[in-house]
Structures are given as C-alpha cells and as structure tokens.
Coordinates of C-alpha atoms in Angstrom, one line a residue:
X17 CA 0.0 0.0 0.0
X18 CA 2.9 2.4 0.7
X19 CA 4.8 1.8 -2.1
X20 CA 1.4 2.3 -4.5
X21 CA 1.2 5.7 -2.6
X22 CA 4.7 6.5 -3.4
X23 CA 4.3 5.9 -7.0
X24 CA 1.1 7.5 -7.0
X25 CA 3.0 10.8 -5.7
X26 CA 5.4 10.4 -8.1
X27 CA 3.9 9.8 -10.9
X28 CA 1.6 13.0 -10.6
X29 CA 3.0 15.1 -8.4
X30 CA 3.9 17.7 -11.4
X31 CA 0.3 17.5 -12.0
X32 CA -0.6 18.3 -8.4
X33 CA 1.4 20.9 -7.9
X34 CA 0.2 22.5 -11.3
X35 CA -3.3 22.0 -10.0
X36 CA -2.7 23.8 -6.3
X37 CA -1.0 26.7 -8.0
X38 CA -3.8 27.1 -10.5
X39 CA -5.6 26.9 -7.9
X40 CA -5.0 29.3 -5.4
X41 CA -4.2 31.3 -8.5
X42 CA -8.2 31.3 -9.2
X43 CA -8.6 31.8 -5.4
X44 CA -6.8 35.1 -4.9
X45 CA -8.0 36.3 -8.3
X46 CA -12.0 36.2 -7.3
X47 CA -10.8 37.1 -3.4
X48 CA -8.9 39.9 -4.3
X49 CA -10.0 41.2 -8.0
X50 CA -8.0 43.8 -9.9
X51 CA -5.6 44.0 -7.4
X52 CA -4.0 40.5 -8.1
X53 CA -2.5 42.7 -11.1
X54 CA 0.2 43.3 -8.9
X55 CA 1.4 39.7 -9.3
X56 CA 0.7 39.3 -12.9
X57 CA 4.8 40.1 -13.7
X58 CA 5.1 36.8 -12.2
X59 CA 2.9 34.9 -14.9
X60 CA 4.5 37.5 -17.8
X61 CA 8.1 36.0 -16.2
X62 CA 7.2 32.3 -16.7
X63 CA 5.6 32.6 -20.3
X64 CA 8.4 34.8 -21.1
X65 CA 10.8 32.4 -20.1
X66 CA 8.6 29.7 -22.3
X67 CA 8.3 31.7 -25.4
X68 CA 12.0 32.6 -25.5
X69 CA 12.7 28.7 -25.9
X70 CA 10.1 28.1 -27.7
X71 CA 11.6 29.1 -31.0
X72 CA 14.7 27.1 -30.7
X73 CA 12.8 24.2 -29.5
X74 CA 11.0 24.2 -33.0
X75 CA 13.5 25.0 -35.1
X76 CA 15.3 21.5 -33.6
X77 CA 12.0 19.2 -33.0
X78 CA 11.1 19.6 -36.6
X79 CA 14.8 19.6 -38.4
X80 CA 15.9 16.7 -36.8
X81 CA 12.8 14.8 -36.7
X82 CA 12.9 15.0 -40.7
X83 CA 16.7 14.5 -41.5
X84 CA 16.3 11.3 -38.8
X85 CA 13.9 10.0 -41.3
X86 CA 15.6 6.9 -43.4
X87 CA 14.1 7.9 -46.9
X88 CA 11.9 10.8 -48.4
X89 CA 8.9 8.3 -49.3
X90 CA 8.3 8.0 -45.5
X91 CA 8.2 11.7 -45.1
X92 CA 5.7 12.1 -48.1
X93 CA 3.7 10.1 -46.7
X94 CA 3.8 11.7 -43.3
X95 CA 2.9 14.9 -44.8
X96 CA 0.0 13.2 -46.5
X97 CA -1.8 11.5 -43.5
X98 CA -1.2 14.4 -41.7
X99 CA -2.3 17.1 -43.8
X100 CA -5.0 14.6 -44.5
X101 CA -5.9 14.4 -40.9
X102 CA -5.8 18.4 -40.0
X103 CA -8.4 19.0 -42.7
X104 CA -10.5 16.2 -41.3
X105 CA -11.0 17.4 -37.7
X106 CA -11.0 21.0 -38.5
X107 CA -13.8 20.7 -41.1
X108 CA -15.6 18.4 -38.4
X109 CA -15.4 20.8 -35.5
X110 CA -17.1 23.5 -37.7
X111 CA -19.9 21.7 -38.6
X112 CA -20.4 20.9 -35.0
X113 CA -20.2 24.2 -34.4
X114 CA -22.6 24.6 -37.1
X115 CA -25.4 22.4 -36.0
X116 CA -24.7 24.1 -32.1
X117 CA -25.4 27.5 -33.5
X118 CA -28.4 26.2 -35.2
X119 CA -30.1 24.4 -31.8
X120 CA -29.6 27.2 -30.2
X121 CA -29.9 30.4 -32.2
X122 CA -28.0 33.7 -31.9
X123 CA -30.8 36.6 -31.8
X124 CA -29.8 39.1 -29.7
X125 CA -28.7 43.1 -29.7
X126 CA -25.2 44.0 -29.5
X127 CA -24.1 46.6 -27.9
X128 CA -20.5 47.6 -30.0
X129 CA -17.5 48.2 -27.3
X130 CA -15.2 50.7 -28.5
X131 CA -11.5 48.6 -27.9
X132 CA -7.6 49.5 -29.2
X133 CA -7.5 48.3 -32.7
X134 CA -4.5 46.6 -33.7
X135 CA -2.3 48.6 -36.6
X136 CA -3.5 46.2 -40.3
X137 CA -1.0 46.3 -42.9
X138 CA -2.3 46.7 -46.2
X139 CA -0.3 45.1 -49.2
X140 CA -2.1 43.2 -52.0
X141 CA -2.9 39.6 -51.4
X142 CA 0.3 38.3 -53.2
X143 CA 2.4 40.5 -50.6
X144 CA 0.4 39.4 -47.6
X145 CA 1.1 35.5 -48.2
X146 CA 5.1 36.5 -49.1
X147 CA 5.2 37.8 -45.7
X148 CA 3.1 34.8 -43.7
X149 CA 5.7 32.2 -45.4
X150 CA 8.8 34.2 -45.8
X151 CA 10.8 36.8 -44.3
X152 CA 13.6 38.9 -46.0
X153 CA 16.0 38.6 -43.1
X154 CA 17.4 35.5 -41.2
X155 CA 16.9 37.7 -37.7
X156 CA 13.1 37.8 -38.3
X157 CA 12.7 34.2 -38.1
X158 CA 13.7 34.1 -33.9
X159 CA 10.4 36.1 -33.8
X160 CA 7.4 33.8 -32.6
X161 CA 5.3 36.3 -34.5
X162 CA 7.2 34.7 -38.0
X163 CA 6.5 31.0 -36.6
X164 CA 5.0 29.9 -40.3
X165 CA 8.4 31.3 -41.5
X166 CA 10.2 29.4 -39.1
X167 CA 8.6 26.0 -39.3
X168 CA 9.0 25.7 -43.6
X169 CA 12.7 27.4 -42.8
X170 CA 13.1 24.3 -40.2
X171 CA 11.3 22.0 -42.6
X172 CA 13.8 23.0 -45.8
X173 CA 17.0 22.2 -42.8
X174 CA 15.8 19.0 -41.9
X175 CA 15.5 18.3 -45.6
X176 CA 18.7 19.5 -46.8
X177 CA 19.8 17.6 -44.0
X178 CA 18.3 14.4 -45.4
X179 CA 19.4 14.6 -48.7
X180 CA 23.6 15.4 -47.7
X181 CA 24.4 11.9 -47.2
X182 CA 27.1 10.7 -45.2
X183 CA 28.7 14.5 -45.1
X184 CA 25.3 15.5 -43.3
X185 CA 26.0 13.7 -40.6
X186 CA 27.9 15.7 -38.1
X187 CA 25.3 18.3 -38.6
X188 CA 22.5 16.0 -37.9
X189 CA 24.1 14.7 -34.6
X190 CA 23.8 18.7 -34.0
X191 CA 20.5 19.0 -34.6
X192 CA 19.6 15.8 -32.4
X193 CA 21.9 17.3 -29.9
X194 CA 20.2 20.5 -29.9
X195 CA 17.1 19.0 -29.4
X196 CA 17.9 17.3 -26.3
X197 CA 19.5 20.2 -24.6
X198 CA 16.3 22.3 -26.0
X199 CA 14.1 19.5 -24.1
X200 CA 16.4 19.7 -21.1
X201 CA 16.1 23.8 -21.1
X202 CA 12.3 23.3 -20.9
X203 CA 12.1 21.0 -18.4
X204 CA 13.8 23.4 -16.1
X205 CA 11.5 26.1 -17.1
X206 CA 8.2 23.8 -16.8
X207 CA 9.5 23.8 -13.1
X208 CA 8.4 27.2 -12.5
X209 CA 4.9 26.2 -13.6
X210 CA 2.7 26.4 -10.7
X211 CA 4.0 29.8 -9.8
X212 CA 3.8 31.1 -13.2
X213 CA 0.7 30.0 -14.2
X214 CA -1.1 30.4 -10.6
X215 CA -0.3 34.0 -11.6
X216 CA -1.2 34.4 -14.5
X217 CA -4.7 32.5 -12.9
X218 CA -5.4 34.7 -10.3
X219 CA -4.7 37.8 -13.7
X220 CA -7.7 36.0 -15.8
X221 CA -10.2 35.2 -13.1
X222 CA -9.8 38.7 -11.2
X223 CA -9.9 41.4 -14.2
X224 CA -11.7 39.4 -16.9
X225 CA -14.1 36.8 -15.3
X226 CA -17.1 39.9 -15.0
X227 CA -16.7 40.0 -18.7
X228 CA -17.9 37.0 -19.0
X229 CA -21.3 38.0 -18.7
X230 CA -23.8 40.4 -20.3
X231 CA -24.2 40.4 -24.1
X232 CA -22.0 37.7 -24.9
X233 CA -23.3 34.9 -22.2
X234 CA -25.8 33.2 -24.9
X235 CA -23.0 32.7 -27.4
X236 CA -20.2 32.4 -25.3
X237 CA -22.6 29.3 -23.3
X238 CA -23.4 28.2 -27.2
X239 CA -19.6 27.8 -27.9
X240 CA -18.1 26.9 -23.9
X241 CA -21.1 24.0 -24.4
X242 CA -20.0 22.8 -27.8
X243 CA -16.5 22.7 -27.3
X244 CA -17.0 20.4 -24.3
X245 CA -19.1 18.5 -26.2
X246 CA -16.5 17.9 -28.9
X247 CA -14.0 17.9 -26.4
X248 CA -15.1 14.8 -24.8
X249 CA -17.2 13.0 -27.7
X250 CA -15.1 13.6 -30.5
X251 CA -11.6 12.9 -29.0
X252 CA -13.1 10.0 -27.7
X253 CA -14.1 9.0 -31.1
X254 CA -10.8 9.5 -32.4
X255 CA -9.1 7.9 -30.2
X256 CA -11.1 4.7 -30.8
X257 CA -10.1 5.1 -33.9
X258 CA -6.3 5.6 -33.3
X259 CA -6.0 2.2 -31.7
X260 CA -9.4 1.3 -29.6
X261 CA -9.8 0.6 -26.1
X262 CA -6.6 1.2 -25.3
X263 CA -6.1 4.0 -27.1
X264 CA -8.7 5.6 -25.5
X265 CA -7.1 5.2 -22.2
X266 CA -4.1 6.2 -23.5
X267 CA -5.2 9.4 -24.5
X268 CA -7.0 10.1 -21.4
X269 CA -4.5 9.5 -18.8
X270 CA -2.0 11.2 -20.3
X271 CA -3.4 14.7 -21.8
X272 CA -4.0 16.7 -18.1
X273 CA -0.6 18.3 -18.1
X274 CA -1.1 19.8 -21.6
X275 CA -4.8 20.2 -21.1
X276 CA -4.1 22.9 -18.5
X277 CA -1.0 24.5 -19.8
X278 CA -3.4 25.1 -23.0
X279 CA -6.1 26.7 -20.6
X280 CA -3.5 28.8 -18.4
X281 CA -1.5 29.8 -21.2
X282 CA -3.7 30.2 -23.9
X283 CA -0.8 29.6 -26.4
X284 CA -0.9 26.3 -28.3
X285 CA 2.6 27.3 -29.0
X286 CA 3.2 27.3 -25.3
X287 CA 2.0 23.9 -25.0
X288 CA 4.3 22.4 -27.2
X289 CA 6.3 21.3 -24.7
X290 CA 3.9 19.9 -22.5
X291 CA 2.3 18.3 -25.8
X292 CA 5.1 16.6 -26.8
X293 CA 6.1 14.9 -23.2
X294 CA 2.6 13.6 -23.2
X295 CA 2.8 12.2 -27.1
X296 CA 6.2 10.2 -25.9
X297 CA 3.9 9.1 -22.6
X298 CA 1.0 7.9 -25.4
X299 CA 3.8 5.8 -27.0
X300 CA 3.5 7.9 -30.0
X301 CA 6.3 6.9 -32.3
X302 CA 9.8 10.0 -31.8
X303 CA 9.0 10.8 -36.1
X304 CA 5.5 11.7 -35.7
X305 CA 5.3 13.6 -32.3
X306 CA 8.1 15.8 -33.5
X307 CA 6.9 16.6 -36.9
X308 CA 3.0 16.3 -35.8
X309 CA 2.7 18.4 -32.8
X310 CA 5.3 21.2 -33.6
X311 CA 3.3 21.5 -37.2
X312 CA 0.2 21.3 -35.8
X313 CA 0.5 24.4 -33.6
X314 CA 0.8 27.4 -35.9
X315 CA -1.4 24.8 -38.9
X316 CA -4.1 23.1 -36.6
X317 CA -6.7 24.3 -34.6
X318 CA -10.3 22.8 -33.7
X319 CA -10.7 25.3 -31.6
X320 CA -10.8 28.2 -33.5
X321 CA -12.3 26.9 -36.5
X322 CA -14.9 26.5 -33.7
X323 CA -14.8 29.7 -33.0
X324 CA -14.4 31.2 -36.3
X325 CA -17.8 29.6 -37.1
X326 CA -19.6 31.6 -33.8
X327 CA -17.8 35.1 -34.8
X328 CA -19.6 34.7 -38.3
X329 CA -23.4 33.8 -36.7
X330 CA -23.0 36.5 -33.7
X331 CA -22.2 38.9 -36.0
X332 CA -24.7 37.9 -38.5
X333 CA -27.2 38.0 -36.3
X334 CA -25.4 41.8 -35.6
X335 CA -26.2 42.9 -38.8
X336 CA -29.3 40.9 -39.5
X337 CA -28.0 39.0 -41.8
X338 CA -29.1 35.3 -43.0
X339 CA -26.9 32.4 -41.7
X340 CA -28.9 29.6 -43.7
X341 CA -27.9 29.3 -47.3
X342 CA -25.6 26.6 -48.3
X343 CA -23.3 29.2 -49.8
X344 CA -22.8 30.9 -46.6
X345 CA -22.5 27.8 -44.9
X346 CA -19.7 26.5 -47.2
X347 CA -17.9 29.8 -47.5
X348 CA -17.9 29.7 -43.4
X349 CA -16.2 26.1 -43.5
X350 CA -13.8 27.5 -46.2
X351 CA -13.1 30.4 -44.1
X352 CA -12.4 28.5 -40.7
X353 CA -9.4 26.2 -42.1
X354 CA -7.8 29.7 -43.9
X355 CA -8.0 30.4 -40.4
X356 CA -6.7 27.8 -38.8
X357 CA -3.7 28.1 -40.6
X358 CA -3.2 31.9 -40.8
X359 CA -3.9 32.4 -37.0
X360 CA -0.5 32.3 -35.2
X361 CA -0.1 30.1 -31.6
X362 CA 0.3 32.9 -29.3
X363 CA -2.5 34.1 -27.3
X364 CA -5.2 36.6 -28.9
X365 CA -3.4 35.6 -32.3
X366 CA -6.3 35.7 -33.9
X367 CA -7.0 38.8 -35.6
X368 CA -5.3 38.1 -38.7
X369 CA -8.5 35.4 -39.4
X370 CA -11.1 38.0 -37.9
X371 CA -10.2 40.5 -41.0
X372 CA -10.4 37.5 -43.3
X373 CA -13.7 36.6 -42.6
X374 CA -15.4 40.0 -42.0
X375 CA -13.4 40.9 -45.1
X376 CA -15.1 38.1 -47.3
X377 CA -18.5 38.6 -45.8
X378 CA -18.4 42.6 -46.8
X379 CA -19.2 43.5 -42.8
X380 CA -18.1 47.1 -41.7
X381 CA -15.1 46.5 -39.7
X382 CA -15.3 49.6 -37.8
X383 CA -18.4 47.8 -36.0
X384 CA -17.5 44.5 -36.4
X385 CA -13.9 43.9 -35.5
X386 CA -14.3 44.8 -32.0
X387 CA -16.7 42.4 -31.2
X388 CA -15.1 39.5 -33.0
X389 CA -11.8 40.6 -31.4
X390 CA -13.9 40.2 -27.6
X391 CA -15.4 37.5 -28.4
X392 CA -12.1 35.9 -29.3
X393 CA -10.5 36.8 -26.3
X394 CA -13.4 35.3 -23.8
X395 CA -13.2 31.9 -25.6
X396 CA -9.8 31.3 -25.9
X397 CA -8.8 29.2 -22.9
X398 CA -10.9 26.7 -24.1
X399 CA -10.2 27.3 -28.3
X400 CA -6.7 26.7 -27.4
X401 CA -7.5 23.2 -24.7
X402 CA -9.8 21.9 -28.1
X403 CA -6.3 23.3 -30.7
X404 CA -3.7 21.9 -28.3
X405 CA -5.5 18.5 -27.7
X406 CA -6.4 18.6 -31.0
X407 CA -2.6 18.3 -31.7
X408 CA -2.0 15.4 -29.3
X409 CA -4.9 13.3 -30.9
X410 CA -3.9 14.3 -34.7
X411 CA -0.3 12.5 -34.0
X412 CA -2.0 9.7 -32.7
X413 CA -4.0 9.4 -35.6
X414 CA -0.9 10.4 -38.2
X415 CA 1.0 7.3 -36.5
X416 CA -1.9 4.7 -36.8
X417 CA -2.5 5.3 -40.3
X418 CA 1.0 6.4 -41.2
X419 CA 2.7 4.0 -38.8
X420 CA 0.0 1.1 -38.1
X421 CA 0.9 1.8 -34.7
X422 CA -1.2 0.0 -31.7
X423 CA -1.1 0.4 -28.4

C-alpha cells in the first residue's frame, strides 16, 4: 500500500502541484479582483521564459525529426496523412459548431465596445502571403510572430539535411543534440509552472471573469457547451479510432498536463512542450510527435475553426443577416481552415483570421472587428484546450494510419 502511494506521488506530483498553483491562482483572483494585477509580472516571467525557448525548440524538434527519417517516401507520406488528418478534424469541428449555432440560435442586440484596434498592414494579397511564409531577413525568423516562417525554414533544414548523405551527418548529430538540450532547457522552465501559471490564474479570473457575462453569455454558453461537447465526444471517437480501447485510455490518462498548460497559457505554441512529453507518454512513435505536434500548432486548430464559425453567426445575427444558405454555410467552413492556418499560436493571435472573414463577408469592420476581437479573447482558454488536444490526438492518428501503430 505504501509503495502504491509512493508511486502514485510520483507519478503526478507535477500535475498536483500545477493543480494547487492554478488553484490558489483562481482563489486570490475572485478574493482579491483587480488588485492580483500586482502579481501578474510573475505569470509575464514564466511565459516569457517559455516563449523565449520556444523558438529554438522548434526549429530543432522539426529539423531533426525530418533529417532522422531513413528515406523521403516516408516523409511524403507523413505529410500526406497528416495534412489529410488536419483537414478532417478542422472541417468536423465546424460543422459541429454549425449544427450548435443552429439548436440554439443567436438573436440578440449588440451593444458595440469601442476597444484598441490593432495597426493592419495593407499590401495586396500576393504580398500578404510573401510575408506569412517568408521573411527577408534570417533575424526575423527568432520572432514567434514569424512562426509559419520558421517551421518551412526548419522544414527545408531537416530536408537538406536528409538529402547530404554521409557528409550531413555531423550536422544532424547537432540538430539531435540540440534537441535534447532544448528539451532539457524546458524541463527546467516547466518547473516554475505552478508559480507562473497560478499568476497568471489569479490575472484571468480577477480582471476578466465579470466579462464573462452580459451580451455575450448566450454565445459564449453556445460555444463553452459545444467545445465540451466535442471535447469529450469527439476525441473520444478519435481515439477509438487511433488504436481502440486502449487507445482511449491512453489518450485520457495522459493529456491533463497539456490540457491545463493550454487553458493557463492560452498559447498552443506554449503547450508544445507539455504536448510533446505527453505524445512520448502515449507511446507515440519519436517521427510523428516531433513533426506532428510542432506543425500542428501554428497549422491546426479545432478550436478556432470552432470559433471562427460563432464570430460569423454573432455577428450575423449583428447585422441581420441570414446564416442559412448553403453558400454561406460553405464559404464559413472554407473560411475556418484559412484560419486555422493563418492564426498564429500565441494568445489573442487571432485577428489576422477575424479581417479575413469579416473581409469576405463585406461586414463594416469599424463595427464589427471589436466584437469579433472580444469575443475571441473570452473563448480562448478553451479554443486553445480543443487546438492543443487537437494536436495530441492528430499525432496519434498520423501514427496509426502512417505508422500502423497499436497500443
């Protein structure tokens, strides 16, 4: 009995203590309110800390992981299941989403907030996508705000990697090197997680919980409701499908660390870390977690095609317009993967996708931006729990069909 309580302690005591400092985070946020602001630095430490090794971390998960592969067949096909995959679950998410908004029916008055807009850059379409792919100066890629940049830059590395032969070696011994010491640095820094993220708790719950309330508590209740829904359901059902029972178990007993890294960070970037320890818990093969979970980040998000889908209806039902017609319907679903792959993995990334689809729509965006960028900000703990997860359960799917792997 002892010794079971021993390795009980063990074995989730990082969990624990992630759960008391989040906590009495939440505790001294609704005790003491907008004071706790005064501890907030603390939280801004810790993430700061995380995003600074963040970039390395993917430049090294993703290089090595593709010049480790043995041929360039196995990497196509990689690329196909998993592209394959991300499609898959993001198109399935919005049309739950869909059918949620369509139970239960947005009709309500807004009341437009006036809120800092951020500075847009204008450019023609060709320029914008130059910029989201490329930069024109190596520096710029050690900015997470370049992270698309950085991941085909990591991607092309790996590759040339790959195809120098025997005189590539040294330099992929570097790059397997680096990613040890990379997953070393993090594990120091995930130390500091209770404090950081009880912090940044007690931040959330004592200046923005009264927001959650008001005007937005039918569709925030609409989406909060339908994410749990697909939350539990669906990544149940996919992890059936990954491998079964066991699977299913898998998945489930091994996901709490990253689940509430996701919710306290709000970063899916942030949780790459904690993503990737759980993906080599799962038994997830070294190939796929490292090329999975670090593409799926910036590239793969149920969570906000999820809430891509209830900015469009709230602010249809804003300007009175008609959510019904198949056309709408399908430009909406088109719209939500553009933006699950433009949207970056830092929190509030999302305005880049907000533009997009008030853009397409032909909504003012003096009017409507604001309330698209609130409403995006109220649902993004749990848009980045469903994108996170979502990148956890796409690698186990990516290594059954790519791998046959069983568990």
């Amino acid at each position: 009995m002892e010794v079971k309580k021993i390795n009980f302690l063990k074995s989730y005591s990082s969990i624990l203590l992630l759960l008391g400092g989040i906590t009495v985070g939440s505790i001294f946020g609704l005790v003491f309110k907008e004071k706790v602001e005064v501890i907030k630095p603390i939280g801004d430490i810790f993430l700061n800390l995380l995003f600074t090794a963040i970039i390395p971390l993917i430049f090294f998960t993703i290089a090595s992981s593709i010049a480790s592969l043995e041929r360039t067949e196995k990497l196509g096909k990689l690329f196909v299941v998993m592209i394959t995959v991300f499609l898959s679950t993001v198109l399935i998410s919005g049309m739950v989403m869909i059918i949620a908004v369509y139970i239960f029916p947005i009709h309500q008055n807004v009341i437009i907030s006036k809120v800092p807009l951020e500075n847009i850059q204008s450019g023609s379409i060709g320029d914008q996508i130059a910029q989201l792919l490329t930069v024109n100066d190596f520096f710029e890629l050690l900015s997470r705000k370049s992270m698309l940049a950085l991941i085909i830059f990591s991607f092309l590395i790996g590759f040339a990697s790959l195809q120098s032969g025997e005189k590539g070696n040294a330099f992929r011994s570097f790059l397997d090197s680096g990613n040890e010491v990379m997953k070393q640095l993090l594990n120091m820094i995930m130390k500091l997680a209770p404090i950081g993220l009880g912090a940044y708790f007690a931040y959330q719950v004592g200046v923005f919980g009264p927001q959650l309330f008001g005007i937005y508590a039918k569709p925030l209740g609409v989406y909060y409701g339908a994410c749990v829904f697909y939350f539990f359901v669906f990544f149940s059902l996919y992890a059936f499908v990954a491998g079964g029972k066991r699977a299913f178990k898998v998945f489930w007993t091994n996901n709490i660390t990253s689940s509430l890294t996701a919710v306290g960070t709000c970063s899916s970037i942030a949780t790459i870390p904690a993503n990737l320890d759980a993906a080599e818990k799962m038994g997830i093969p070294k190939h796929v977690r490292n090329l999975v979970i670090p593409l799926g980040a910036p590239l793969h998000k149920d969570g906000s095609s999820m809430s891509s889908i209830l900015k469009i209806t709230f602010l249809f039902a804003m300007f009175g317009k008609d959510f019904t017609s198949p056309s709408t319907i399908l430009l909406a679903l088109g719209i939500t993967v553009i933006v699950s792959i433009v949207e970056g993995g830092i929190p509030n990334g999302g305005y880049i996708g907000e533009v997009l689809a008030i853009t397409v729509y032909g909504l003012p965006m003096e009017q409507a931006l604001p309330v698209a960028m609130i409403l995006g900000t109220l649902v993004d703990p749990i848009a980045t729990l469903l994108n996170a997860n979502g990148d956890v359960i796409s690698s186990m799917l990516v290594s059954r069909f790519a791998e046959k792997t069983k568990w």
